[in-house]
Short mmCIF file of C-alpha atoms in Angstrom, two decimals:
data_model
loop_
_atom_site.label_atom_id
_atom_site.label_comp_id
_atom_site.label_asym_id
_atom_site.label_seq_id
_atom_site.Cartn_x
_atom_site.Cartn_y
_atom_site.Cartn_z
CA VAL A 1 19.51 -5.89 -5.49
CA SER A 2 15.99 -5.99 -6.90
CA THR A 3 14.99 -3.71 -9.75
CA THR A 4 11.28 -3.93 -8.86
CA THR A 5 9.25 -3.04 -5.78
CA ALA A 6 7.68 -6.49 -5.58
CA GLY A 7 11.10 -8.11 -5.76
CA ALA A 8 12.29 -5.98 -2.84
CA LEU A 9 9.42 -7.42 -0.74
CA SER A 10 10.33 -11.06 -1.39
CA GLY A 11 10.39 -13.00 1.87
CA LYS A 12 9.70 -9.96 4.04
CA ILE A 13 5.93 -10.16 4.69
CA ALA A 14 4.11 -13.25 5.93
CA GLY A 15 1.45 -14.49 3.52
CA VAL A 16 2.85 -12.50 0.59
CA SER A 17 4.49 -14.46 -2.24
CA THR A 18 6.42 -13.16 -5.22
CA ARG A 19 7.15 -14.96 -8.45
CA ALA A 20 9.35 -13.95 -11.36
CA VAL A 21 7.87 -15.22 -14.62
CA ASP A 22 11.26 -14.89 -16.28
CA ALA A 23 14.48 -12.89 -15.87
CA ARG A 24 14.35 -10.65 -18.93
CA PRO A 25 15.53 -7.06 -18.22
CA GLY A 26 12.74 -4.85 -16.89
CA ARG A 27 10.41 -7.76 -16.29
CA GLY A 28 8.04 -7.18 -13.37
CA ILE A 29 7.53 -9.64 -10.55
CA ASN A 30 4.07 -10.96 -9.72
CA LEU A 31 3.00 -10.34 -6.13
CA GLU A 32 0.16 -12.34 -4.59
CA ILE A 33 -1.41 -12.43 -1.14
CA ARG A 34 -1.90 -16.03 -0.02
CA ASN A 35 -1.61 -17.10 -3.68
CA MET A 36 -5.06 -15.70 -4.48
CA GLY A 37 -4.09 -13.74 -7.60
CA SER A 38 -3.17 -10.14 -8.29
CA PRO A 39 -4.21 -7.84 -5.42
CA LEU A 40 -5.49 -4.29 -5.57
CA PHE A 41 -2.71 -1.70 -5.28
CA VAL A 42 -3.63 1.62 -3.68
CA ILE A 43 -0.87 4.19 -4.16
CA ASP A 44 -1.39 7.43 -2.23
CA GLY A 45 -5.11 6.69 -2.13
CA ILE A 46 -5.49 5.93 -5.86
CA PRO A 47 -6.50 2.34 -6.77
CA TYR A 48 -4.78 0.36 -9.54
CA GLY A 49 -5.59 -3.13 -10.84
CA GLY A 50 -7.11 -5.69 -8.50
CA MET A 51 -9.53 -7.08 -11.05
CA ASN A 52 -9.93 -10.60 -12.35
CA SER A 53 -6.97 -11.69 -14.49
CA ARG A 54 -9.21 -11.98 -17.55
CA ASP A 55 -10.17 -8.32 -17.41
CA TRP A 56 -8.82 -6.26 -20.28
CA LEU A 57 -7.14 -3.77 -17.97
CA GLN A 58 -5.38 -6.51 -16.04
CA ALA A 59 -4.28 -8.23 -19.21
CA SER A 60 -3.00 -5.06 -20.85
CA ASP A 61 0.27 -3.34 -20.13
CA VAL A 62 -1.46 -0.91 -17.76
CA SER A 63 -2.06 -3.07 -14.69
CA GLY A 64 -1.77 -2.54 -10.96
CA SER A 65 1.21 -4.87 -10.71
CA ASP A 66 3.03 -2.99 -13.46
CA VAL A 67 2.45 0.40 -11.81
CA PHE A 68 3.60 -1.00 -8.46
CA ASN A 69 6.74 -2.64 -9.87
CA ALA A 70 7.78 0.53 -11.68
CA LEU A 71 7.70 2.70 -8.56
CA ASN A 72 11.03 4.12 -7.53
CA ILE A 73 11.79 2.14 -4.35
CA GLU A 74 13.51 5.17 -2.81
CA ASP A 75 10.24 7.17 -3.05
CA ILE A 76 8.24 4.76 -0.86
CA GLU A 77 7.56 5.74 2.74
CA SER A 78 5.54 2.69 3.80
CA ILE A 79 3.76 -0.42 2.50
CA THR A 80 0.80 -2.04 4.26
CA VAL A 81 -0.76 -5.32 3.18
CA LEU A 82 -4.43 -6.05 3.96
CA LYS A 83 -4.81 -9.82 4.09
CA ASP A 84 -8.04 -10.26 6.04
CA ALA A 85 -11.53 -8.79 6.23
CA SER A 86 -10.16 -5.26 6.53
CA ALA A 87 -9.75 -5.35 2.72
CA ALA A 88 -13.54 -5.35 2.31
CA ILE A 89 -13.60 -1.57 2.47
CA TYR A 90 -12.18 -1.63 -1.07
CA GLY A 91 -15.16 -3.62 -2.33
CA LEU A 92 -15.35 -5.69 -5.48
CA ARG A 93 -11.70 -5.25 -6.43
CA ALA A 94 -10.36 -6.45 -3.06
CA SER A 95 -11.09 -10.17 -3.31
CA ASN A 96 -7.36 -10.90 -3.70
CA GLY A 97 -6.26 -8.56 -0.92
CA VAL A 98 -4.95 -5.00 -0.96
CA VAL A 99 -1.48 -3.45 -0.94
CA LEU A 100 -1.40 0.13 0.39
CA VAL A 101 1.57 2.28 -0.64
CA THR A 102 2.40 5.73 0.74
CA THR A 103 5.12 7.78 -0.94
CA LYS A 104 7.42 10.15 0.90
CA LYS A 105 6.25 13.64 1.83
CA GLY A 106 8.05 16.75 2.94
CA THR A 107 8.74 17.55 6.60
CA GLU A 108 9.40 20.71 8.56
CA GLN A 109 13.20 20.90 8.40
CA LYS A 110 16.05 22.45 6.48
CA ALA A 111 16.54 21.19 2.95
CA LYS A 112 18.00 17.69 3.02
CA ILE A 113 19.67 16.29 -0.09
CA GLU A 114 20.07 12.53 -0.29
CA TYR A 115 21.68 10.28 -2.90
CA ASN A 116 21.34 6.50 -3.16
CA GLY A 117 22.91 4.37 -5.84
CA TYR A 118 24.51 1.07 -6.63
CA VAL A 119 26.34 -0.72 -9.42
CA GLY A 120 26.18 -4.50 -9.56
CA LEU A 121 26.42 -7.61 -11.71
CA GLN A 122 23.76 -10.20 -12.54
CA GLN A 123 24.63 -13.82 -13.14
CA VAL A 124 22.82 -17.00 -14.15
CA THR A 125 22.78 -19.11 -10.99
CA ARG A 126 22.21 -22.51 -12.60
CA TYR A 127 22.44 -23.62 -16.20
CA PRO A 128 22.71 -27.16 -17.65
CA LYS A 129 26.03 -27.82 -19.36
CA MET A 130 25.61 -28.84 -23.00
CA MET A 131 27.79 -31.26 -24.98
CA ASN A 132 30.80 -29.80 -26.72
CA ALA A 133 31.58 -30.58 -30.36
CA TYR A 134 33.84 -33.57 -29.58
CA GLU A 135 31.30 -35.19 -27.25
CA TYR A 136 28.49 -34.66 -29.74
CA ALA A 137 30.43 -35.99 -32.72
CA SER A 138 31.70 -39.04 -30.80
CA LEU A 139 28.23 -39.98 -29.59
CA TYR A 140 26.76 -39.36 -33.04
CA ASN A 141 29.26 -41.81 -34.54
CA GLU A 142 28.47 -44.29 -31.76
CA ALA A 143 24.73 -43.98 -32.45
CA ILE A 144 25.33 -44.79 -36.13
CA TYR A 145 27.39 -47.85 -35.19
CA ASN A 146 24.79 -49.08 -32.68
CA ASN A 147 22.09 -48.73 -35.34
CA ASP A 148 24.03 -50.76 -37.96
CA PRO A 149 27.48 -51.98 -36.87
CA TRP A 150 28.26 -53.58 -40.27
CA ARG A 151 27.14 -50.92 -42.75
CA GLY A 152 27.06 -47.69 -40.76
CA ALA A 153 29.68 -45.16 -41.86
CA ASN A 154 30.96 -42.59 -39.39
CA ALA A 155 29.53 -39.10 -39.84
CA TYR A 156 32.72 -37.57 -38.46
CA SER A 157 36.25 -38.63 -39.35
CA GLN A 158 39.13 -39.05 -36.92
CA GLU A 159 40.67 -35.83 -38.21
CA GLN A 160 37.45 -33.97 -37.45
CA LEU A 161 37.20 -35.54 -34.02
CA MET A 162 40.74 -34.45 -33.19
CA ALA A 163 39.96 -30.91 -34.35
CA TYR A 164 36.87 -30.81 -32.14
CA ARG A 165 38.85 -32.25 -29.25
CA ASN A 166 41.69 -29.71 -29.38
CA GLY A 167 39.27 -26.80 -29.95
CA THR A 168 40.34 -25.78 -33.46
CA ALA A 169 36.83 -26.55 -34.75
CA GLY A 170 33.31 -26.57 -33.34
CA THR A 171 31.29 -23.91 -31.55
CA ASP A 172 30.14 -23.36 -27.99
CA TRP A 173 26.88 -21.70 -29.01
CA TRP A 174 25.85 -20.74 -25.49
CA GLY A 175 29.22 -19.20 -24.71
CA GLU A 176 29.34 -17.35 -28.04
CA THR A 177 25.81 -15.95 -27.63
CA MET A 178 25.64 -15.27 -23.87
CA ARG A 179 27.98 -13.57 -21.43
CA SER A 180 28.55 -14.77 -17.89
CA THR A 181 27.51 -11.52 -16.16
CA ALA A 182 25.36 -8.50 -17.00
CA PRO A 183 25.58 -5.02 -15.44
CA GLN A 184 22.86 -3.38 -13.41
CA THR A 185 22.86 0.11 -11.94
CA SER A 186 20.48 2.47 -10.16
CA HIS A 187 20.79 6.07 -9.00
CA ASN A 188 18.37 8.26 -7.06
CA LEU A 189 18.62 11.89 -5.90
CA SER A 190 16.03 13.45 -3.58
CA VAL A 191 15.45 16.76 -1.82
CA THR A 192 13.10 17.09 1.15
CA GLY A 193 12.33 19.84 3.63
CA GLY A 194 9.90 22.62 4.39
CA THR A 195 8.57 25.15 6.83
CA GLU A 196 5.51 25.17 9.05
CA ARG A 197 3.32 26.09 6.08
CA VAL A 198 5.11 24.67 3.02
CA LYS A 199 6.59 21.16 2.82
CA TYR A 200 8.12 19.46 -0.18
CA TYR A 201 9.69 16.24 -1.43
CA MET A 202 11.25 15.92 -4.88
CA SER A 203 13.23 13.11 -6.45
CA VAL A 204 14.68 11.89 -9.71
CA GLY A 205 15.73 8.30 -10.36
CA TYR A 206 17.50 6.32 -13.07
CA MET A 207 17.80 2.56 -13.50
CA ASP A 208 19.65 0.57 -16.16
CA GLN A 209 19.48 -3.23 -16.35
CA GLY A 210 21.41 -5.13 -18.98
CA GLY A 211 20.76 -8.60 -20.36
CA ILE A 212 23.19 -11.49 -20.74
CA LEU A 213 23.52 -11.31 -24.53
CA ARG A 214 27.05 -10.68 -25.72
CA SER A 215 25.63 -8.27 -28.30
CA GLU A 216 24.37 -6.09 -25.38
CA ASP A 217 21.18 -5.50 -27.38
CA TRP A 218 18.80 -6.68 -24.65
CA ASN A 219 18.38 -4.04 -21.96
CA TYR A 220 15.95 -1.94 -19.94
CA LYS A 221 16.21 1.70 -18.88
CA ARG A 222 13.86 3.64 -16.63
CA TYR A 223 13.65 7.26 -15.51
CA ASN A 224 11.43 8.36 -12.58
CA VAL A 225 10.56 11.82 -11.29
CA ARG A 226 8.33 12.72 -8.35
CA SER A 227 7.23 15.87 -6.55
CA ASN A 228 4.99 15.99 -3.47
CA LEU A 229 4.09 19.48 -2.25
CA SER A 230 1.92 20.47 0.72
CA VAL A 231 0.86 24.07 1.39
CA GLU A 232 -1.20 25.45 4.26
CA ILE A 233 -3.18 28.24 2.61
CA THR A 234 -4.76 29.36 5.83
CA LYS A 235 -5.26 27.83 9.23
CA GLY A 236 -6.99 24.47 8.78
CA LEU A 237 -6.97 24.61 4.97
CA ASN A 238 -4.29 22.60 3.13
CA VAL A 239 -3.55 21.89 -0.50
CA GLU A 240 -1.49 18.88 -1.58
CA LEU A 241 -0.13 18.49 -5.10
CA GLY A 242 1.45 15.23 -6.20
CA LEU A 243 3.15 14.84 -9.58
CA SER A 244 5.11 11.88 -10.86
CA GLY A 245 6.32 10.67 -14.22
CA ARG A 246 8.04 7.68 -15.69
CA TYR A 247 9.79 6.96 -18.96
CA ASP A 248 11.08 3.50 -19.69
CA ASN A 249 12.44 1.69 -22.70
CA ARG A 250 12.75 -2.06 -23.24
CA LYS A 251 14.93 -3.18 -26.14
CA ARG A 252 15.82 -6.62 -27.41
CA PRO A 253 16.66 -8.38 -30.70
CA TYR A 254 13.83 -9.68 -32.85
CA ASP A 255 12.36 -12.99 -31.66
CA ALA A 256 14.66 -12.91 -28.62
CA ASP A 257 12.57 -15.42 -26.70
CA ASN A 258 13.80 -18.19 -29.01
CA LEU A 259 17.44 -17.22 -28.61
CA PHE A 260 17.93 -19.35 -25.51
CA ARG A 261 16.37 -22.37 -27.19
CA SER A 262 18.55 -21.85 -30.27
CA ALA A 263 21.72 -21.49 -28.18
CA GLN A 264 20.87 -24.76 -26.44
CA MET A 265 19.87 -26.77 -29.51
CA ALA A 266 22.29 -25.56 -32.20
CA ILE A 267 24.59 -28.44 -33.16
CA PRO A 268 28.08 -27.71 -31.78
CA THR A 269 29.88 -29.05 -34.88
CA TYR A 270 28.54 -26.17 -36.98
CA SER A 271 30.54 -22.94 -37.30
CA ILE A 272 29.43 -19.38 -36.71
CA TYR A 273 30.54 -18.43 -40.25
CA ALA A 274 30.29 -20.49 -43.42
CA ASN A 275 33.77 -21.75 -44.32
CA ASP A 276 34.97 -19.60 -41.40
CA ASN A 277 34.50 -16.52 -43.58
CA PRO A 278 33.09 -13.65 -41.44
CA ASP A 279 31.40 -12.19 -44.54
CA TYR A 280 28.94 -15.12 -44.57
CA TRP A 281 26.90 -16.12 -41.53
CA GLY A 282 26.77 -19.89 -41.27
CA GLY A 283 23.55 -21.85 -41.30
CA VAL A 284 22.91 -24.27 -38.43
CA GLY A 285 20.17 -26.46 -39.84
CA ASP A 286 16.47 -25.84 -39.31
CA MET A 287 16.93 -22.89 -36.93
CA ALA A 288 18.59 -19.51 -37.17
CA ASN A 289 22.21 -19.00 -36.17
CA PRO A 290 21.87 -17.78 -32.52
CA VAL A 291 24.96 -15.54 -32.67
CA HIS A 292 23.64 -13.99 -35.87
CA VAL A 293 20.12 -13.23 -34.61
CA SER A 294 21.30 -12.02 -31.19
CA ASP A 295 22.58 -8.85 -32.87
CA SER A 296 19.83 -6.32 -33.65
CA GLU A 297 21.91 -4.93 -36.49
CA TYR A 298 21.23 -8.13 -38.42
CA SER A 299 18.00 -9.60 -37.03
CA GLY A 300 16.02 -6.45 -36.21
CA ASN A 301 14.64 -5.42 -32.84
CA GLU A 302 11.64 -5.25 -30.56
CA ASP A 303 11.28 -1.94 -28.70
CA ARG A 304 8.75 -0.75 -26.16
CA LEU A 305 8.59 2.88 -25.07
CA ARG A 306 6.37 3.87 -22.17
CA ARG A 307 5.60 7.39 -21.00
CA GLU A 308 3.54 7.79 -17.84
CA PHE A 309 2.17 10.76 -15.93
CA ASN A 310 0.36 10.69 -12.59
CA GLY A 311 -1.05 13.80 -10.98
CA SER A 312 -3.26 14.45 -7.96
CA LEU A 313 -4.64 17.56 -6.28
CA ALA A 314 -6.17 17.32 -2.80
CA LEU A 315 -7.86 19.98 -0.70
CA THR A 316 -8.18 19.28 3.03
CA TRP A 317 -10.19 21.41 5.46
CA LYS A 318 -10.35 20.98 9.24
CA PHE A 319 -13.73 22.19 10.46
CA PRO A 320 -13.04 24.90 13.07
CA TRP A 321 -16.32 24.39 14.95
CA VAL A 322 -16.17 20.54 15.18
CA LYS A 323 -13.04 19.10 16.74
CA GLY A 324 -11.60 16.18 14.78
CA LEU A 325 -13.79 16.63 11.67
CA ILE A 326 -11.93 16.90 8.34
CA ALA A 327 -13.27 17.17 4.80
CA LYS A 328 -11.14 16.21 1.82
CA ALA A 329 -11.61 16.48 -1.94
CA LEU A 330 -9.18 14.72 -4.26
CA VAL A 331 -8.91 14.68 -8.03
CA ALA A 332 -6.31 12.48 -9.72
CA TYR A 333 -5.41 11.82 -13.33
CA ASP A 334 -3.26 9.03 -14.75
CA TYR A 335 -2.08 8.96 -18.32
CA THR A 336 0.09 6.40 -20.10
CA ASN A 337 1.30 6.36 -23.68
CA THR A 338 2.91 3.15 -24.90
CA GLU A 339 4.57 2.46 -28.23
CA TRP A 340 5.62 -0.98 -29.47
CA LYS A 341 7.72 -1.55 -32.57
CA THR A 342 8.66 -4.98 -33.90
CA TRP A 343 11.17 -4.74 -36.74
CA ARG A 344 12.27 -7.91 -38.51
CA ARG A 345 15.12 -7.50 -40.95
CA ASP A 346 16.02 -9.56 -44.02
CA LEU A 347 18.08 -12.48 -42.77
CA THR A 348 20.09 -14.88 -44.93
CA GLU A 349 22.52 -17.59 -43.80
CA TYR A 350 24.93 -19.68 -45.85
CA THR A 351 26.52 -23.07 -46.28
CA TYR A 352 29.69 -23.61 -48.28
CA ASP A 353 29.67 -25.94 -51.26
CA TYR A 354 33.23 -27.28 -51.27
CA ALA A 355 32.79 -29.13 -54.57
CA ASN A 356 31.82 -25.98 -56.48
CA GLU A 357 33.63 -23.59 -54.13
CA GLU A 358 30.61 -21.33 -53.66
CA TYR A 359 28.38 -20.05 -50.85
CA VAL A 360 24.76 -21.18 -50.95
CA GLY A 361 22.33 -18.82 -49.24
CA LYS A 362 19.14 -19.68 -47.41
CA GLU A 363 16.59 -16.95 -46.59
CA ILE A 364 15.61 -17.15 -42.91
CA ASN A 365 13.45 -14.01 -42.59
CA THR A 366 12.03 -11.31 -44.83
CA ALA A 367 11.63 -7.70 -43.70
CA TYR A 368 8.49 -6.94 -41.70
CA LEU A 369 7.35 -4.17 -39.36
CA GLU A 370 4.57 -4.00 -36.76
CA SER A 371 3.83 -0.73 -34.95
CA LYS A 372 1.35 -0.34 -32.13
CA PHE A 373 0.35 2.77 -30.21
CA GLU A 374 -1.76 2.77 -27.06
CA ASN A 375 -3.15 5.59 -24.93
CA TYR A 376 -4.57 4.97 -21.48
CA GLU A 377 -6.17 7.50 -19.16
CA LYS A 378 -7.90 7.27 -15.83
CA PRO A 379 -9.49 10.14 -13.87
CA THR A 380 -10.33 9.48 -10.20
CA TYR A 381 -12.55 11.56 -7.91
CA GLN A 382 -12.79 11.17 -4.14
CA PHE A 383 -14.74 13.20 -1.59
CA SER A 384 -14.55 12.24 2.08
CA LEU A 385 -15.41 13.18 5.65
CA ASN A 386 -13.18 11.95 8.47
CA TYR A 387 -13.76 12.24 12.18
CA ASN A 388 -11.38 11.31 15.00
CA ASN A 389 -11.69 12.29 18.65
CA THR A 390 -10.95 11.09 22.17
CA PHE A 391 -13.40 11.25 25.06
CA ALA A 392 -12.56 10.87 28.75
CA LYS A 393 -8.94 10.10 27.77
CA ARG A 394 -9.71 6.43 26.99
CA HIS A 395 -12.54 6.34 24.47
CA ASN A 396 -11.19 6.83 20.93
CA ILE A 397 -13.73 7.12 18.14
CA GLY A 398 -13.11 7.38 14.41
CA ALA A 399 -15.45 7.54 11.43
CA THR A 400 -14.95 7.84 7.67
CA PHE A 401 -17.40 8.36 4.83
CA VAL A 402 -16.22 8.49 1.20
CA TRP A 403 -17.68 8.78 -2.26
CA GLU A 404 -15.34 7.63 -5.05
CA MET A 405 -15.60 7.39 -8.83
CA TYR A 406 -13.02 6.37 -11.41
CA ASN A 407 -13.16 5.63 -15.13
CA ASP A 408 -10.66 3.95 -17.43
CA LYS A 409 -10.28 4.51 -21.14
CA LYS A 410 -7.87 2.77 -23.48
CA ASN A 411 -7.51 3.12 -27.22
CA TRP A 412 -4.95 1.51 -29.45
CA VAL A 413 -4.08 1.12 -33.12
CA THR A 414 -1.79 -1.40 -34.81
CA GLY A 415 -0.34 -1.42 -38.33
CA THR A 416 1.82 -3.99 -40.15
CA ARG A 417 3.60 -4.03 -43.49
CA ASP A 418 6.03 -6.26 -45.37
CA PHE A 419 9.16 -4.69 -46.84
CA ALA A 420 10.78 -5.42 -50.17
CA ILE A 421 14.02 -3.90 -48.86
CA GLY A 422 14.36 -3.74 -45.09
CA LEU A 423 16.33 -0.54 -44.54
CA ILE A 424 14.12 2.01 -42.77
CA PRO A 425 11.87 0.80 -39.89
CA ASP A 426 8.90 3.02 -40.66
CA LEU A 427 5.50 1.96 -42.00
CA ASP A 428 5.66 4.62 -44.74
CA TYR A 429 8.46 2.68 -46.45
CA GLY A 430 6.70 -0.68 -46.46
CA ASN A 431 4.74 -2.52 -49.11
CA ASP A 432 1.14 -1.29 -48.94
CA SER A 433 -0.17 -4.24 -50.99
CA ASN A 434 0.02 -6.49 -47.92
CA GLN A 435 -0.62 -4.07 -45.09
CA LYS A 436 -2.91 -4.76 -42.13
CA SER A 437 -4.33 -2.47 -39.48
CA SER A 438 -6.63 -2.71 -36.49
CA GLY A 439 -7.68 -0.61 -33.51
CA LYS A 440 -10.03 -0.45 -30.58
CA THR A 441 -11.36 1.81 -27.85
CA GLN A 442 -12.45 0.42 -24.48
CA LYS A 443 -13.97 2.15 -21.47
CA THR A 444 -14.93 1.22 -17.92
CA ALA A 445 -16.79 2.96 -15.12
CA HIS A 446 -16.80 2.36 -11.35
CA ALA A 447 -18.22 4.19 -8.35
CA GLY A 448 -18.64 3.45 -4.68
CA TRP A 449 -19.75 4.68 -1.25
CA VAL A 450 -17.47 3.80 1.64
CA GLY A 451 -18.11 3.93 5.38
CA ARG A 452 -16.08 2.98 8.43
CA LEU A 453 -16.62 3.32 12.18
CA ASN A 454 -13.96 2.30 14.67
CA TYR A 455 -13.71 2.47 18.45
CA ASP A 456 -11.05 1.51 20.93
CA TYR A 457 -10.89 1.67 24.69
CA GLY A 458 -7.51 2.63 26.08
CA ASN A 459 -5.83 1.29 22.95
CA ARG A 460 -6.66 -2.21 24.25
CA TYR A 461 -10.10 -3.27 23.05
CA LEU A 462 -10.72 -2.58 19.37
CA VAL A 463 -13.93 -2.70 17.33
CA GLU A 464 -14.40 -1.70 13.70
CA PHE A 465 -17.36 -1.78 11.30
CA ASN A 466 -16.95 -0.96 7.62
CA PHE A 467 -18.86 -1.26 4.38
CA ARG A 468 -18.60 -0.44 0.71
CA TYR A 469 -21.48 -0.04 -1.68
CA ASP A 470 -19.80 -0.64 -5.02
CA GLY A 471 -20.97 -0.27 -8.60
CA THR A 472 -19.40 -1.53 -11.84
CA TYR A 473 -20.12 -1.11 -15.55
CA LYS A 474 -19.95 -4.86 -16.12
CA PHE A 475 -23.52 -5.58 -15.07
CA GLN A 476 -26.82 -4.42 -16.50
CA ARG A 477 -28.81 -1.56 -15.04
CA GLY A 478 -30.55 -2.52 -11.83
CA ASN A 479 -27.86 -5.06 -10.93
CA ARG A 480 -24.70 -2.99 -10.96
CA TRP A 481 -24.34 -2.39 -7.24
CA GLY A 482 -23.21 -4.68 -4.44
CA PHE A 483 -23.01 -4.21 -0.68
CA PHE A 484 -19.88 -5.46 1.08
CA PRO A 485 -19.86 -5.18 4.90
CA GLY A 486 -17.15 -6.13 7.38
CA VAL A 487 -16.46 -6.24 11.12
CA SER A 488 -13.31 -6.83 13.15
CA LEU A 489 -12.53 -7.22 16.85
CA GLY A 490 -9.12 -6.85 18.44
CA TRP A 491 -7.50 -7.19 21.83
CA ARG A 492 -4.04 -5.77 22.51
CA VAL A 493 -3.04 -8.18 25.22
CA SER A 494 0.34 -6.49 25.62
CA GLU A 495 -1.39 -3.40 27.07
CA GLU A 496 -2.83 -5.35 30.00
CA ASP A 497 -1.07 -4.98 33.36
CA PHE A 498 -0.94 -8.74 33.99
CA PHE A 499 0.79 -9.31 30.65
CA LYS A 500 3.42 -6.64 31.27
CA LYS A 501 4.30 -8.36 34.53
CA LEU A 502 4.23 -11.82 32.99
CA LEU A 503 6.26 -11.06 29.84
CA PRO A 504 7.91 -7.66 30.24
CA ASP A 505 10.19 -8.17 27.21
CA MET A 506 7.31 -8.58 24.74
CA ASP A 507 6.13 -5.09 23.81
CA ASN A 508 3.35 -5.90 21.32
CA LEU A 509 0.84 -8.76 21.13
CA LYS A 510 -2.58 -8.42 19.53
CA ILE A 511 -5.32 -10.97 18.98
CA ARG A 512 -7.63 -10.11 16.10
CA ALA A 513 -10.67 -11.67 14.45
CA SER A 514 -12.48 -10.34 11.40
CA TYR A 515 -15.26 -11.24 9.00
CA ALA A 516 -16.33 -9.54 5.78
CA LYS A 517 -17.94 -9.99 2.41
CA VAL A 518 -16.00 -9.00 -0.71
CA GLY A 519 -16.89 -9.08 -4.37
CA ASP A 520 -15.34 -9.94 -7.70
CA GLU A 521 -16.53 -8.32 -10.91
CA GLY A 522 -14.62 -10.87 -13.00
#
């Protein structure tokens, strides 16, 4: 079962590919349309991401892909992927395609309570088997002999080889550091219902994904809440309020990315503890003892806390004197607070000097702390007119005109300090003689005019014209705006009488051609 929205779409939509960069707990999955790069995600009408990969917003932790992956899958009503010229209506951020997401809304019914959950296990599907201690020692002796058969002395005696062979000595570093399975669980509770005038949908979700470390110190937890409320104030006048929040926490031991390499490369003839004394962690050569550093209690930890709020308020009015004409005003606000903390503890490992009967320590790490705080906010404003009507029962006409503006602002600050004694992971307790700090504030601004006109005859012959006049902060005054038009033609062959007689079992066949111009502010 996938823990991300993109992962749940794997293999389900033609032209859409997903790729997991790695399998660390909580890691998002990259979704691309025809391998063109990260698309624009539009969630309940609010755009996220979709810019060139070098853009600061795309490169930061607040990206469209991240917002999409962190959605509670149970809250999604529908997903639509725009892969052709129809994406042009989203302008300069749509060059890689568009993913439209609609979350669940309330319906006119009695209150319905629904629970969905699962508990499962994750497992490494393929992993190369490494040499055990006996195989390594035997081949090491053989390599010495092949290099100098007359003078080469064995590195490992027969007694040692027998101990490695019967398992009384040596270490399976991968097996001691990693476990074969890791737990994963998800739970979601929702309530939906409403009357003719008031409709509601509310949900709360929890997800916990563990890693494969035996120490159980690599994990990811996420909490989601959502509330969608629709109220008819008076006939033709509706108010919609959408609120959602997310809290997630990623934890792992310090420098965890190198754990897998260490577990693979640590020499299997070394022991976890020096002289098999559990009071002294054994050294394994030029790298850190993987069992030792896999435990946050000894190595330190890397934590990331993320708190996210999304809110939108929409007012919709159906004009009473013009059939099919609707005006809508929407204001949305997104806020994310992220906190990173990298805490490296003092780390010492030992070898045993048998001649002097003493433990010799080697300092692997000294105490160090890096703290980073980031705030991100994005207000969005949309004002639109929509018209839909049918004439003479066969002529269906629709038109949309929208003005949209959205700004992004991100500010962050980072501080680092060394520690003489690594006991309390707080910058106040560090050594201020070697402290470093940095910070930055970045802003963007975008605006656009959108228009669309579509016509169909009897739901058979389809024509659509659309455009977007888009502006971005990235260009100088006088050159900030671009015009992106598009046109599409469609023919629903399955609605023709001759086709129904020819292939009565095929209920839907449409031929479509489209052409558009899109931009890229990257």
